[in-house]
mmCIF file of C-alpha atoms and ligand atoms in Angstrom:
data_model
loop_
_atom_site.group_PDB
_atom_site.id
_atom_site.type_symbol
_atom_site.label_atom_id
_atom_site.label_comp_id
_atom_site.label_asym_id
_atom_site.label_seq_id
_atom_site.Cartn_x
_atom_site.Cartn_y
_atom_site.Cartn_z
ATOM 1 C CA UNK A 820 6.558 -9.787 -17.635
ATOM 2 C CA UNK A 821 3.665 -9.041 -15.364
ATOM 3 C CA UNK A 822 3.314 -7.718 -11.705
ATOM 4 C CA UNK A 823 7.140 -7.243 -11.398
ATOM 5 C CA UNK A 824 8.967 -5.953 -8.298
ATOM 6 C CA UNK A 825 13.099 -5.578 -9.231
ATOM 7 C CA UNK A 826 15.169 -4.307 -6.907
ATOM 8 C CA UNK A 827 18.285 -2.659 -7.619
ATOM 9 C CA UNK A 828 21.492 -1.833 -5.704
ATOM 10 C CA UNK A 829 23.996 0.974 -6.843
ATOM 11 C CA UNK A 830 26.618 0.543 -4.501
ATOM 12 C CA UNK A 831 29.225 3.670 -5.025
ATOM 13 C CA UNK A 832 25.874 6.211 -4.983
ATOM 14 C CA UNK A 833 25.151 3.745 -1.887
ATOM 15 C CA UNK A 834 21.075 3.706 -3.088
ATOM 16 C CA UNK A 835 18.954 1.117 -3.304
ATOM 17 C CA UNK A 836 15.719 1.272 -6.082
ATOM 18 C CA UNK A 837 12.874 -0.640 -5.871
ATOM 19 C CA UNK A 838 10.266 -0.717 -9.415
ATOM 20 C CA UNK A 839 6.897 -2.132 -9.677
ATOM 21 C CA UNK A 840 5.148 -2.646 -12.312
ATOM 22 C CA UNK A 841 1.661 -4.256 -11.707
ATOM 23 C CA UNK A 842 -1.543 -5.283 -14.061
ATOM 24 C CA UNK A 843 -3.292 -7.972 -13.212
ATOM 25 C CA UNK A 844 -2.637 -7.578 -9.438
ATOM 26 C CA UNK A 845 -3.683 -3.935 -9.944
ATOM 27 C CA UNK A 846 -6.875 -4.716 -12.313
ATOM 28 C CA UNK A 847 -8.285 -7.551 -9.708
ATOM 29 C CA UNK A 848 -7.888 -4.640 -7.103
ATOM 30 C CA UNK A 849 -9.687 -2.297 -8.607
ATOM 31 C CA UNK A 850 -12.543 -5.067 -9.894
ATOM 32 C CA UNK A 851 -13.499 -4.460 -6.146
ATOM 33 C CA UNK A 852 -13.116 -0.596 -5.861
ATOM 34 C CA UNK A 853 -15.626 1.271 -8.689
ATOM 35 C CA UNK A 854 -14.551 4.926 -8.106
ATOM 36 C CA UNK A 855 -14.171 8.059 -10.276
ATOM 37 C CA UNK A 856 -11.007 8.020 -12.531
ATOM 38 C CA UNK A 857 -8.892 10.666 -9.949
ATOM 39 C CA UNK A 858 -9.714 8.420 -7.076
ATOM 40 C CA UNK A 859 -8.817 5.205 -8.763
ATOM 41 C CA UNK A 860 -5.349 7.178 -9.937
ATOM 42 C CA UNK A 861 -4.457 8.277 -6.357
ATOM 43 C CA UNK A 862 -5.501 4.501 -5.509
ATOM 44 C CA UNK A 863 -3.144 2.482 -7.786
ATOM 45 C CA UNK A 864 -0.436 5.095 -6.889
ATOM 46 C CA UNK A 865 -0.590 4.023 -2.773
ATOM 47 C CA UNK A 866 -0.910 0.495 -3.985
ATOM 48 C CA UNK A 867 1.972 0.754 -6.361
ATOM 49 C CA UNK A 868 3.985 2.825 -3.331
ATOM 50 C CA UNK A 869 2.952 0.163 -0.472
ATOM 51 C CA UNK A 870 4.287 -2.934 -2.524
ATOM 52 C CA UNK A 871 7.895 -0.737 -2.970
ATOM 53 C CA UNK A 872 7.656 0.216 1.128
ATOM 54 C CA UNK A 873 6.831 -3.284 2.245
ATOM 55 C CA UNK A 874 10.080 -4.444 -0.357
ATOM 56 C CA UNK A 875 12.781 -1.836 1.478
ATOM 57 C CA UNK A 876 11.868 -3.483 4.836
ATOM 58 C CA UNK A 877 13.060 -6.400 6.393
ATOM 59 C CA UNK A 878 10.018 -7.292 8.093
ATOM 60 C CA UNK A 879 7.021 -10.170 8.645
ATOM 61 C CA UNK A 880 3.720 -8.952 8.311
ATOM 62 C CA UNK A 881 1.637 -6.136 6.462
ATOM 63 C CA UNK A 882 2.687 -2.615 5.649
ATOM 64 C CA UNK A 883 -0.525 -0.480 5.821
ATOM 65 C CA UNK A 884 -0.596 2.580 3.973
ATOM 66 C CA UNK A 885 -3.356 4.817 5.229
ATOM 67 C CA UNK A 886 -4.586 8.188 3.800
ATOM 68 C CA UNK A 887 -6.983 10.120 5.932
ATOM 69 C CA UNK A 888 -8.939 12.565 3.586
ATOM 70 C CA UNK A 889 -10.595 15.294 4.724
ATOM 71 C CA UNK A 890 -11.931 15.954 1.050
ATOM 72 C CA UNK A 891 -14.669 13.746 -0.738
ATOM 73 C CA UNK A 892 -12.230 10.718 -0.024
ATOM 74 C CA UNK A 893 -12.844 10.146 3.837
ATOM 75 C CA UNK A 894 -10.182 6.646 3.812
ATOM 76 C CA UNK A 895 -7.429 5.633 1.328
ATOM 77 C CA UNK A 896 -6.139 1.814 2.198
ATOM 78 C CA UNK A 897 -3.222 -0.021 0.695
ATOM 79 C CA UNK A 898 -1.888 -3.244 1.916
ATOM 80 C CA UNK A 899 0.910 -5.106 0.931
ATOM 81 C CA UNK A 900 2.008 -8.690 3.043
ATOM 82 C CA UNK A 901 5.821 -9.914 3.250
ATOM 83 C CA UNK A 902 4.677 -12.264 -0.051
ATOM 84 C CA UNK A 903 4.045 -9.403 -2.181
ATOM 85 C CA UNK A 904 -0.109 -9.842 -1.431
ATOM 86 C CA UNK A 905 -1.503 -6.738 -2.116
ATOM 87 C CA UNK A 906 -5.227 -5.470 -1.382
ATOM 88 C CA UNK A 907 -6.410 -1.446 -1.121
ATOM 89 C CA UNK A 908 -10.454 0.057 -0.188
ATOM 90 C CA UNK A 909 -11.518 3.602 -0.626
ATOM 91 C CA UNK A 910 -14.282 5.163 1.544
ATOM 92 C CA UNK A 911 -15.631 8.214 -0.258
ATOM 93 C CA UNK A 912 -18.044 11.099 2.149
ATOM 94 C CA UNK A 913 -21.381 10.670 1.418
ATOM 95 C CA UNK A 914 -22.592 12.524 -1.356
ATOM 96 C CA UNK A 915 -19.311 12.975 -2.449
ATOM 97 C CA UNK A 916 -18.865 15.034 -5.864
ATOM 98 C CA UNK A 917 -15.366 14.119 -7.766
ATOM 99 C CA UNK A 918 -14.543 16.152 -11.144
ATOM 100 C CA UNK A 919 -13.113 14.468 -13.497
ATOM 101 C CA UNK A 920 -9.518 16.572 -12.927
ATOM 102 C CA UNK A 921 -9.667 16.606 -9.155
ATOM 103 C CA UNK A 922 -6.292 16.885 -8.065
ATOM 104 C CA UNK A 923 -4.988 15.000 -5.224
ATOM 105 C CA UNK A 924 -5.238 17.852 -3.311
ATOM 106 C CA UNK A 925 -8.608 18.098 -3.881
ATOM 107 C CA UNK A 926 -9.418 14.982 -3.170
ATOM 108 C CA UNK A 927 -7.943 14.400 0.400
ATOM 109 C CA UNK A 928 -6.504 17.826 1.638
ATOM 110 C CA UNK A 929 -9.063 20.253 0.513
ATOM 111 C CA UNK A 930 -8.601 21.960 3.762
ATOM 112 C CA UNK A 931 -5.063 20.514 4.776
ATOM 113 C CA UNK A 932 -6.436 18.565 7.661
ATOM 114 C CA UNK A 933 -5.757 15.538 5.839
ATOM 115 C CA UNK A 934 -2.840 12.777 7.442
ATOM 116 C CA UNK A 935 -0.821 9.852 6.295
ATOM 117 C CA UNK A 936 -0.265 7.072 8.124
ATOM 118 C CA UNK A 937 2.466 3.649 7.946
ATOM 119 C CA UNK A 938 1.525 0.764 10.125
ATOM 120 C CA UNK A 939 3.397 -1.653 10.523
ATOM 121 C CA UNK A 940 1.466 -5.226 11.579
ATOM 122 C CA UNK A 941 3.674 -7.851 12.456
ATOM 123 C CA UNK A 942 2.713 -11.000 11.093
ATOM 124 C CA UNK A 943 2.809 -12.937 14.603
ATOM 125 C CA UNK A 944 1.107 -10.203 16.968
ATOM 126 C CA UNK A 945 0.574 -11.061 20.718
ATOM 127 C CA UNK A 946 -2.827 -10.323 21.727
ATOM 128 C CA UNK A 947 -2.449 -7.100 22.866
ATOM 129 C CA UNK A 948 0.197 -6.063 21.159
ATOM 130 C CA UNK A 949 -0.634 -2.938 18.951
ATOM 131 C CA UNK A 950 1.095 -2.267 15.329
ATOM 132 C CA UNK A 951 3.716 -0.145 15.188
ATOM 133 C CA UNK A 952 2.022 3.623 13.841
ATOM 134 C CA UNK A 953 3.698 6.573 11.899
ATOM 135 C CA UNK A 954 1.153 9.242 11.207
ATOM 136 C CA UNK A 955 1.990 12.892 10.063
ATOM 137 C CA UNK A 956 0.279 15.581 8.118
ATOM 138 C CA UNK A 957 -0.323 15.538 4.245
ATOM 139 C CA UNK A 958 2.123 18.075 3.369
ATOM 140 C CA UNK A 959 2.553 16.868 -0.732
ATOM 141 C CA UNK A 960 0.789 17.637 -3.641
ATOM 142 C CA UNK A 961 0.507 14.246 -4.317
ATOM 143 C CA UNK A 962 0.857 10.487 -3.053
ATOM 144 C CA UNK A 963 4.736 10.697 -4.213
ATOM 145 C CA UNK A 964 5.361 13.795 -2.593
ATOM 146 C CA UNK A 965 3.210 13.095 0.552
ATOM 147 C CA UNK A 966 5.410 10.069 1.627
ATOM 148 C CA UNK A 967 8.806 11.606 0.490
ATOM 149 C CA UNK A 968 8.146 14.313 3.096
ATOM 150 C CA UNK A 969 6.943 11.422 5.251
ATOM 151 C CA UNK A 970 10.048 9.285 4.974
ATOM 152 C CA UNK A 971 12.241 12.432 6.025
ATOM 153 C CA UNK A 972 10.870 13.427 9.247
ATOM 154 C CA UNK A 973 9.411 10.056 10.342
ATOM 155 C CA UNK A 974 12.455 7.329 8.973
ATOM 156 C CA UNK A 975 15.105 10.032 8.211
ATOM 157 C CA UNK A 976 15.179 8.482 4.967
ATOM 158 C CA UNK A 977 16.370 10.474 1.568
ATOM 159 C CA UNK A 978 13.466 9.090 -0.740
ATOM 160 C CA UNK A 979 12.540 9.704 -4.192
ATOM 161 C CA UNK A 980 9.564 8.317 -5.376
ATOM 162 C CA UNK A 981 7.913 8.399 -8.990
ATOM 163 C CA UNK A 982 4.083 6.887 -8.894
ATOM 164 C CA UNK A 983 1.563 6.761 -11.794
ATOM 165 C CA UNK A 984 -1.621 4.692 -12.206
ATOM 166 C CA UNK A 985 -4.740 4.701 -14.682
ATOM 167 C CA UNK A 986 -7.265 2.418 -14.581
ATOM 168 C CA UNK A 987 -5.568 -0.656 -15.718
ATOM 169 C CA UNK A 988 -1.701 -0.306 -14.444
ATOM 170 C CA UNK A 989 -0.042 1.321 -11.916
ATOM 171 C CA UNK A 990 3.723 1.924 -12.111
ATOM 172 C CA UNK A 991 6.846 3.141 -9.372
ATOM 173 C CA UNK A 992 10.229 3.941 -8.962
ATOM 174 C CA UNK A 993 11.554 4.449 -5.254
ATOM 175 C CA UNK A 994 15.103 5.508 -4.335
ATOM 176 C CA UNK A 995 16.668 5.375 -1.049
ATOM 177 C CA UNK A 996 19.759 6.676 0.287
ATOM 178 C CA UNK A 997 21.211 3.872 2.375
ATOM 179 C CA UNK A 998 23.398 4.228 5.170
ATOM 180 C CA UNK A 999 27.337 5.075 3.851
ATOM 181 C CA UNK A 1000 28.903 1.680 3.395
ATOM 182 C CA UNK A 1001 27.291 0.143 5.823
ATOM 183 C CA UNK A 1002 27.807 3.405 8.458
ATOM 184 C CA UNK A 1003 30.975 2.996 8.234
ATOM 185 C CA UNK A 1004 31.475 6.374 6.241
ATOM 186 C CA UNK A 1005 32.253 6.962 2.989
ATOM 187 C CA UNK A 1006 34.611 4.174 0.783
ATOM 188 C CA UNK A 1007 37.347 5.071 -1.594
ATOM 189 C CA UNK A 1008 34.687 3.979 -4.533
ATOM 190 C CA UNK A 1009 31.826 6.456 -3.052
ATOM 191 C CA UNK A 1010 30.496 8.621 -5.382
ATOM 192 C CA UNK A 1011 29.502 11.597 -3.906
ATOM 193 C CA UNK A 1012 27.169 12.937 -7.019
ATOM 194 C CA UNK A 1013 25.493 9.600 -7.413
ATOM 195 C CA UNK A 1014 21.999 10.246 -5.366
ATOM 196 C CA UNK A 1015 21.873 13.322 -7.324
ATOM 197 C CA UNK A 1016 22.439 11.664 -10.604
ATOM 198 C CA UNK A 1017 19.575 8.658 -10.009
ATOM 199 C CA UNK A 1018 17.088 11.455 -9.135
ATOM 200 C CA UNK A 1019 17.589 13.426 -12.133
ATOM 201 C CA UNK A 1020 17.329 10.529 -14.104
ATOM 202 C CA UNK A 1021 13.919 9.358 -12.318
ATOM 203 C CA UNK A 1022 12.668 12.743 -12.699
ATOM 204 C CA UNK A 1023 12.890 12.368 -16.355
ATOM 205 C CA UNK A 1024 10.162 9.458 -16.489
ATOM 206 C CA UNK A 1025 7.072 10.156 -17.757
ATOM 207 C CA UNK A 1026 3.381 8.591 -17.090
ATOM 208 C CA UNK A 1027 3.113 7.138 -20.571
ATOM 209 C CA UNK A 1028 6.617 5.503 -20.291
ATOM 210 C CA UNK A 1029 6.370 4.269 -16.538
ATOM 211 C CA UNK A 1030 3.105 2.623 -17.342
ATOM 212 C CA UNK A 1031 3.710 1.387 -20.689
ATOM 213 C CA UNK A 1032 7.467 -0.535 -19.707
ATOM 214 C CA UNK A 1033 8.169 -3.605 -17.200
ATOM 215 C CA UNK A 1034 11.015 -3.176 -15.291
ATOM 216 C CA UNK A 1035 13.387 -5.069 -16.518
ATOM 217 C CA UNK A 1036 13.300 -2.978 -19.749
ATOM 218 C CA UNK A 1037 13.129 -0.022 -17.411
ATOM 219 C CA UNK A 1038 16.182 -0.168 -15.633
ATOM 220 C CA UNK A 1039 17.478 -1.149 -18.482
ATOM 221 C CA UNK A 1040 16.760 1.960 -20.502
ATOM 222 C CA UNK A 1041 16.644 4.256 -17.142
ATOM 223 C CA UNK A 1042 20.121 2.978 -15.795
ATOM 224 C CA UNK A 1043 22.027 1.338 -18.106
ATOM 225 C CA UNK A 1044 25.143 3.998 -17.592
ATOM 226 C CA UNK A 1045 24.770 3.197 -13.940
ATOM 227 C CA UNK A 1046 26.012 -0.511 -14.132
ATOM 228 C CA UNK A 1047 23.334 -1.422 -11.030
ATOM 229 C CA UNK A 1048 23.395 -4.897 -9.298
ATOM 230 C CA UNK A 1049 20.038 -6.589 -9.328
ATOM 231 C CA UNK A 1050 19.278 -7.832 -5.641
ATOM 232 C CA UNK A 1051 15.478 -9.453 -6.447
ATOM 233 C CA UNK A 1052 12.852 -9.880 -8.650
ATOM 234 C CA UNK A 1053 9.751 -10.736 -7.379
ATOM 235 C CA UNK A 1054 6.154 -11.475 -8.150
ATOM 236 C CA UNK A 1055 2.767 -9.178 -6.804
ATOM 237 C CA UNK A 1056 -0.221 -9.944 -6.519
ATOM 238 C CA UNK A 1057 -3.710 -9.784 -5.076
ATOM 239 C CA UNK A 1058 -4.747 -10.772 -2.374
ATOM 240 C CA UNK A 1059 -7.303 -10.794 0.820
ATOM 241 C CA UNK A 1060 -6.633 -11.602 4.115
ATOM 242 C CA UNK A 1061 -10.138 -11.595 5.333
ATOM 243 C CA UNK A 1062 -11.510 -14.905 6.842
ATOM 244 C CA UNK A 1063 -14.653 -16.391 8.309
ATOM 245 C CA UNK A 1064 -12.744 -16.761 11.693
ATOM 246 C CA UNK A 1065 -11.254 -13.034 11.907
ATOM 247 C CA UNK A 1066 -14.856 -11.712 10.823
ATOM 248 C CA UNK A 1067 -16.517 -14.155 13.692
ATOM 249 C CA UNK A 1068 -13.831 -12.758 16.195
ATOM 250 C CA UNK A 1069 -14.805 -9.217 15.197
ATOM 251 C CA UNK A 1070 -17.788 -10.215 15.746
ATOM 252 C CA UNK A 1071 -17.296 -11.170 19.661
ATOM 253 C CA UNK A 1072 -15.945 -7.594 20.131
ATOM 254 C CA UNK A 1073 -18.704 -5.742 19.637
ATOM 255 C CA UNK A 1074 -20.329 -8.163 22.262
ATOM 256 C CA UNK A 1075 -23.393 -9.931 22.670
ATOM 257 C CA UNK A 1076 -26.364 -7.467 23.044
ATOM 258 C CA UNK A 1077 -25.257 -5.321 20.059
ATOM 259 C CA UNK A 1078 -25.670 -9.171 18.083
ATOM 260 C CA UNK A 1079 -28.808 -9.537 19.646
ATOM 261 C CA UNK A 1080 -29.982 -5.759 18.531
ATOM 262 C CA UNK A 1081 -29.053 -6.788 15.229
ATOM 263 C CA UNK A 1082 -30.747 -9.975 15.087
ATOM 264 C CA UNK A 1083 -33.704 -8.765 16.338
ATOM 265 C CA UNK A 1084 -34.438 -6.998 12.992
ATOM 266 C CA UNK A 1085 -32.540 -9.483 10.907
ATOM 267 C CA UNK A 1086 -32.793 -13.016 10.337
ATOM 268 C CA UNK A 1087 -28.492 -12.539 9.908
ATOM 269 C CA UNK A 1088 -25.640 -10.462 10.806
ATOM 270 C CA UNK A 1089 -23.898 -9.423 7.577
ATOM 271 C CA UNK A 1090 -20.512 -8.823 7.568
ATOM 272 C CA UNK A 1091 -19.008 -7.492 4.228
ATOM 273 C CA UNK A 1092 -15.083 -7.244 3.507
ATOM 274 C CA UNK A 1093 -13.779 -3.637 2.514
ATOM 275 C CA UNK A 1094 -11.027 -5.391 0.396
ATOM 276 C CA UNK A 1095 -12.540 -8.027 -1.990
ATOM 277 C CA UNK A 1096 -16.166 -7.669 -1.384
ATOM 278 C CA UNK A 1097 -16.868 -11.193 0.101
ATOM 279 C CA UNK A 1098 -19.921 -11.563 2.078
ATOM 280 C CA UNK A 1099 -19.962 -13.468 5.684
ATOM 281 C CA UNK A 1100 -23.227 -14.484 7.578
ATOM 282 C CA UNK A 1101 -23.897 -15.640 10.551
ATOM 283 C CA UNK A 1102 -27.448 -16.696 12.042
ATOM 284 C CA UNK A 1103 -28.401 -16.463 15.495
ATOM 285 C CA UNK A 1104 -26.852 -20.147 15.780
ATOM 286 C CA UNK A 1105 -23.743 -19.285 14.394
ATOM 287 C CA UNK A 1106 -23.516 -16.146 16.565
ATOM 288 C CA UNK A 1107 -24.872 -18.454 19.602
ATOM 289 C CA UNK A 1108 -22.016 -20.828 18.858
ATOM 290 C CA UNK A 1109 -19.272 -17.903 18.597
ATOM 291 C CA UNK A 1110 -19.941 -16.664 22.386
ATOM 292 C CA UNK A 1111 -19.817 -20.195 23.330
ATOM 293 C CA UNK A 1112 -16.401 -20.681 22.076
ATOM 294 C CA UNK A 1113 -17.534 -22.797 18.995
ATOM 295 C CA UNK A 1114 -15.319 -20.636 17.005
ATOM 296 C CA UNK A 1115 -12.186 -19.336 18.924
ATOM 297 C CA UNK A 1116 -11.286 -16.367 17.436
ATOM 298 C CA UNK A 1117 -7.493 -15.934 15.869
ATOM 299 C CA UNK A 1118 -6.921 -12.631 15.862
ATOM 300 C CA UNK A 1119 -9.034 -9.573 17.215
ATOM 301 C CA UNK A 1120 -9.192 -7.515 14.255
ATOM 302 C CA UNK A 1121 -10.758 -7.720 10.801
ATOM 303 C CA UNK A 1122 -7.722 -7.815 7.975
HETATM 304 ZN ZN1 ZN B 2211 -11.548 -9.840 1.935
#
């Protein structure tokens, strides 16, 4: 079973997992993002992490997972819709140099300047209307780590998270602590050692397993003492969100005489997308036509 998102419900340790399991979904990403091995790693990590975020919450729109590197990777983007769309870009310094065993650390928070970010774009924003933002400092030694310690002091959230990626799959486990029966405090079936029990048991995963099992066979092999309930399975996959109208709307932003500067030393205004690579155009007629209203725009940003 390919690009598989299961998500699991052990109600006496009152925890909730979410696995993913992606391949195809992961390999079309990275078909658009050539990087160094370490880069593509902490990549399909965030991607694998995003899909498993976007799952926990009950929302409409795009989770945005954003690492701000202050290393030789400048931007880390992963993007994952309500429909299980995924999409992810990496912006490397210039000149960048990236050993083959960079570490994460080395890579993002070589001088621990580097932050994390969640946004959280609804998918019917009012013009005007900004995304909801979480940003803290990169405190882990890796993407796991990093948004454990983010999901404690931003969502108060107990979160365990297991990531692993190579170049053609990326893998996760997340458990959350919910809420005692519903808030309500503990019930006569609580069991009081079961969020220790389902971390222990996700610690003992390695990368050659995660990567190598779907997970169905997973939880299966993971949690099969644990008796959990299975609450959704659901399909990934890739997927851009750019258009030809949000790119033209973009466009009107930056305003007329910067159009004009840029058509002065080109017959067109090129427009690439940072997630999938496609190329937009517009000639001075097109751009003409924008400003005139040819084109209204639906959105004023570009994703
Ligand atoms: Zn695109």
């Amino acid at each position: 079973m390919t690009d598989t998102l299961r998500t699991l419900i052990f109600e006496n340790a009152s925890c909730r997992a979410q696995m993913i399991h992606l391949d195809n979904a992961w390999q079309n990403i990275a078909s658009h993002n050539h990087h160094p091995t370490p880069v593509m790693t902490v990549l399909g990590e965030l991607v694998a992490a995003s899909a498993m975020l976007s799952a926990s919450l009950k929302f409409e729109g795009s989770l945005i997972l954003q690492i701000q590197g202050d290393g030789p990777i400048r931007l880390l983007v992963a993007e994952c819709n309500s429909r299980l769309g995924l999409r992810a870009t990496v912006k490397l310094r210039e000149g960048a140099h990236i050993p083959d065993d960079a570490s994460f650390m080395d890579l993002v928070n070589a001088q621990g300047k580097g932050l994390c970010a969640i946004i959280l774009d609804p998918r019917n924003r009012m013009p005007g209307q900004s995304p909801y933002q979480g940003i803290v400092p990169l405190t882990g030694q890796s993407v796991a780590s990093s948004l454990e310690a983010y999901m404690h002091s931003s969502e108060q959230l107990e979160t365990k998270l297991v990531l692993n990626a190579n170049a053609r799959l990326a893998a996760g486990l997340m458990l959350q602590q919910m809420p005692l029966d519903g808030g309500k405090g503990a019930g006569p079936n609580h069991d009081p050692d079961g969020w220790s029990r389902l971390c222990a048991l996700a610690q003992t995963l390695q990368t050659d397993e995660h990567l190598n099992t779907d997970t169905f066979e997973l939880a299966k092999r993971l949690f099969w003492e644990e008796a959990p309930g299975v609450l959704a399975e659901r399909k990934a996959h890739f997927e851009c969100t750019c258009s030809r109208e949000k790119v033209g709307a973009m466009l009107i932003t930056l305003g007329q005489d910067e159009l004009n500067d840029a058509l002065s030393e080109n017959p067109v205004v090129e427009v690439q997308c940072d997630f999938c690579n496609a190329n937009y155009q517009f000639t001075a007629e097109d751009c003409k036509t924008l400003f005139e209203g040819g084109e209204p725009p639906a959105s004023n940003t570009l994703h």
